[in-house]
Every structure is written in structure tokens, then in C-alpha cells.
Short mmCIF file of C-alpha atoms in Angstrom, two decimals:
data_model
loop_
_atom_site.label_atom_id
_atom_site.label_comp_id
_atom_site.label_asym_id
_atom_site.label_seq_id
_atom_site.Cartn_x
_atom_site.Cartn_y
_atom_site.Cartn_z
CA UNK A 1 50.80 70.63 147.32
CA UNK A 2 51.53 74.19 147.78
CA UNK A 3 54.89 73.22 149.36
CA UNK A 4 55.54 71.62 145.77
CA UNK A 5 54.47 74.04 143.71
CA UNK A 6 56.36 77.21 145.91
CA UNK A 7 59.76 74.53 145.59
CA UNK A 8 59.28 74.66 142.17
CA UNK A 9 58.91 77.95 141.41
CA UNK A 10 61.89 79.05 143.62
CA UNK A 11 64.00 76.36 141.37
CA UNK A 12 63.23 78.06 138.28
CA UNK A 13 63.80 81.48 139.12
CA UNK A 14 67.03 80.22 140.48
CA UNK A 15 68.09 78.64 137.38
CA UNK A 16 66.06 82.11 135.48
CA UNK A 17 68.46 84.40 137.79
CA UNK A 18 72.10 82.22 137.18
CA UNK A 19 71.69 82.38 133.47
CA UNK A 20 70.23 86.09 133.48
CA UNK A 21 74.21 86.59 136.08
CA UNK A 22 75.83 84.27 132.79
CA UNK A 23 74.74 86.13 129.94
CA UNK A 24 75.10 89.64 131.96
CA UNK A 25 78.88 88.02 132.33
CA UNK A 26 79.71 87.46 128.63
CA UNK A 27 78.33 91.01 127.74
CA UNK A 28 80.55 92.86 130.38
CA UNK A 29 83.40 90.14 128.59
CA UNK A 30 82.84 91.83 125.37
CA UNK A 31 82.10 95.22 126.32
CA UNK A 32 85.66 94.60 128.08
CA UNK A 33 87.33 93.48 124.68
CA UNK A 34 85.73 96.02 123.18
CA UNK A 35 87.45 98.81 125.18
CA UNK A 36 91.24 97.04 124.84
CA UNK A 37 90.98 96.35 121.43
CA UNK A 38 93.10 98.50 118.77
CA UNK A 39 92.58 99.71 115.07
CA UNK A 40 94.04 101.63 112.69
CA UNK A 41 92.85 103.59 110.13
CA UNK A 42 94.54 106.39 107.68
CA UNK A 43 93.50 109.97 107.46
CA UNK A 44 94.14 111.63 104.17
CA UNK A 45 93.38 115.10 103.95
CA UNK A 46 93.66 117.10 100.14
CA UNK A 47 92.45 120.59 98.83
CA UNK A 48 94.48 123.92 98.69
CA UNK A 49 95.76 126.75 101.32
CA UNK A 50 95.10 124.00 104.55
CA UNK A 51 95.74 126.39 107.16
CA UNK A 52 95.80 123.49 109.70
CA UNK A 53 94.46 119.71 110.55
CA UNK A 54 93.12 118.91 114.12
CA UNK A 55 92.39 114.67 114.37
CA UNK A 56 92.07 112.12 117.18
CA UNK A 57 95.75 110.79 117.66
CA UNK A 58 95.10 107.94 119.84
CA UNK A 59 95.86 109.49 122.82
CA UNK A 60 93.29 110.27 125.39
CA UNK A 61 90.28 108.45 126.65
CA UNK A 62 87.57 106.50 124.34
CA UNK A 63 84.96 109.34 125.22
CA UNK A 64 87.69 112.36 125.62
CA UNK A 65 90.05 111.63 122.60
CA UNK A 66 93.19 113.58 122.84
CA UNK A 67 92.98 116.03 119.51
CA UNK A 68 96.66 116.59 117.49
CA UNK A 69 97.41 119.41 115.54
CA UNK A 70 99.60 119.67 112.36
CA UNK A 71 99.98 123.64 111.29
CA UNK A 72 100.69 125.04 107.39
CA UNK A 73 100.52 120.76 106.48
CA UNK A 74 101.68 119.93 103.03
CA UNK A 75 99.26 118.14 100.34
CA UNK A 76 98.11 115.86 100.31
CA UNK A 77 98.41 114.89 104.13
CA UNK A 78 98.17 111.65 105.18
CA UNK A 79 98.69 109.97 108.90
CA UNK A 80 98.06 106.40 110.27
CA UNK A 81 97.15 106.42 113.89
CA UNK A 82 96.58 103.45 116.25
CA UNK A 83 93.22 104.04 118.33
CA UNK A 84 91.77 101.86 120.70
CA UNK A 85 88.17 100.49 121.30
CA UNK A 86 85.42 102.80 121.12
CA UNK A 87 87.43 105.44 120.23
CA UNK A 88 86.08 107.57 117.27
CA UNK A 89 88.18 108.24 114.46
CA UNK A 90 88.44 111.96 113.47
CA UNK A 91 90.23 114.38 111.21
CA UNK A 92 89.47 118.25 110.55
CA UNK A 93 91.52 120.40 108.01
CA UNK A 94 90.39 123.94 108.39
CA UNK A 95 91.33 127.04 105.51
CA UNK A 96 90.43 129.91 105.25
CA UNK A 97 91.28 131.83 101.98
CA UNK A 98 90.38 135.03 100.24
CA UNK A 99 90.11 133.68 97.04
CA UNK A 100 88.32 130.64 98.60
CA UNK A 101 89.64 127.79 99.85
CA UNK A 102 89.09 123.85 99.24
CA UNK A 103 89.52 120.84 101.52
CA UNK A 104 88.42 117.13 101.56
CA UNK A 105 89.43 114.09 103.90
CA UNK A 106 88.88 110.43 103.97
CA UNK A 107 89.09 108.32 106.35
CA UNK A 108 90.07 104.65 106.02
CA UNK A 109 90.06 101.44 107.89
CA UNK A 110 91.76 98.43 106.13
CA UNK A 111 91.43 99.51 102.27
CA UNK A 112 87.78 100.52 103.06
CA UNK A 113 86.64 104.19 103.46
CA UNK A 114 84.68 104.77 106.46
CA UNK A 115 84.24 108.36 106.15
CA UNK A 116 84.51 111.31 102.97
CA UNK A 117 83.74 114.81 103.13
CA UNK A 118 84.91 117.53 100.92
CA UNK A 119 83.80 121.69 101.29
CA UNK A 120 84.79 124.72 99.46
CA UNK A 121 84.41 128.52 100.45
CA UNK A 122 86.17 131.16 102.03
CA UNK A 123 86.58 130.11 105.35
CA UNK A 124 86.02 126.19 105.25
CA UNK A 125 85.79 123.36 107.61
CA UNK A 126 85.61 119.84 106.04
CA UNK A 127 85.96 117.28 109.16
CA UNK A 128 85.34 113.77 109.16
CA UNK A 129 84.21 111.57 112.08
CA UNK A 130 83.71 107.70 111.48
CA UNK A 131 82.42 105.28 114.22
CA UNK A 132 84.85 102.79 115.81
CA UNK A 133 84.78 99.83 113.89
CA UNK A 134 85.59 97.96 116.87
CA UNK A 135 82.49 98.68 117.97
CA UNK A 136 80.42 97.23 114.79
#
């Protein structure tokens, strides 16, 4: 009887463990796509006296993005970029102006805005960071 009951048990932690391995599989499967799949979005930075704009240009690792730099930009600036997986998408225009200074950016992923941020003062920082929409 106990023979029965041990054989038993053993069979359905078995069958417990190969679809615990099966559905640990098909996460690691999209957790994989995940990481090779590519977006695009649109930074658009406006305002007055942009001294420069720092953003995530693709380059890089997902966790260490490589940051670009465009000095004295005219605007209104706006770049496409290509970025892949969990990749954040990021753009900073800095200014800094006597007289004060304004900036705003916007970032966009197929016609919709994932980010918007606009700041005014004398020495201004109006960055935008918008989570991967692969990764929603």
C-alpha cells in the first residue's frame, strides 16, 4: 500500500517538475525575444537657447545605453533612433540662459507619446525617459 501511494506521489511531482522546466522554458523564450527585439521612437526636443541634447542612440547595452550628444542643435530638434529590447528611450536638452531659458521634449513611439516634459529657468534641464515598449 505504501509502495502505491510513494509510486504515486513520485509520478506527480515528476509530471509537477516537467511542466514547472516547460513553463520556466517559454519565459526564458520571451525574455529572449524580448532582448532582440527593435523599436523606434522619435525624440523632439523645442524651447529657446538649447545649449545641447544628450539621448540614448541605440548604441550600447539594454542596461548601459550608449548616450549621443548634439551641441548648439537647431529648433525644433527632432531624431528617430532604432533601440533594441529593454532598452530605455531617453532624451535631455540642457540651457542655460541669463535671461532664462526654456526647453521641452517628447518622446514618441508609433504616433503615440510615451513621454513629455517641459522646464523653464535659468539653468534648465528638461529630460525625458520612457520605458521600452517592448517590454509592455
Amino acid at each position: 500500500m505504501h509502495r502505491t501511494i510513494r509510486a504515486a506521489v513520485c509520478s506527480v511531482a515528476v509530471a509537477g517538475l516537467a511542466l514547472g522546466l516547460s513553463s520556466c522554458s517559454e519565459a526564458v523564450d520571451q525574455v529572449d525575444k524580448a532582448v532582440d527585439e527593435t523599436y523606434e521612437v522619435t525624440y523632439e526636443v523645442t524651447g529657446k537657447n538649447v545649449d545641447s541634447i544628450e539621448f540614448h542612440g541605440g548604441g550600447g547595452k539594454a542596461t548601459e545605453p550608449k548616450i549621443e550628444s548634439v551641441s548648439k542643435p537647431e529648433l525644433p530638434w527632432t531624431k528617430t533612433v532604432k533601440l533594441r529590447g529593454i532598452m530605455p528611450a531617453a532624451v535631455m536638452p540642457v540651457a542655460a540662459d541669463p535671461e532664462g531659458a526654456q526647453v521641452a521634449c517628447k518622446i514618441t513611439h508609433k504616433g503615440k507619446v510615451l513621454e513629455e516634459q517641459s522646464a523653464k529657468g535659468l539653468v534648465t534641464t528638461g529630460g525625458c525617459t520612457a520605458e521600452s515598449p517592448v517590454t509592455g
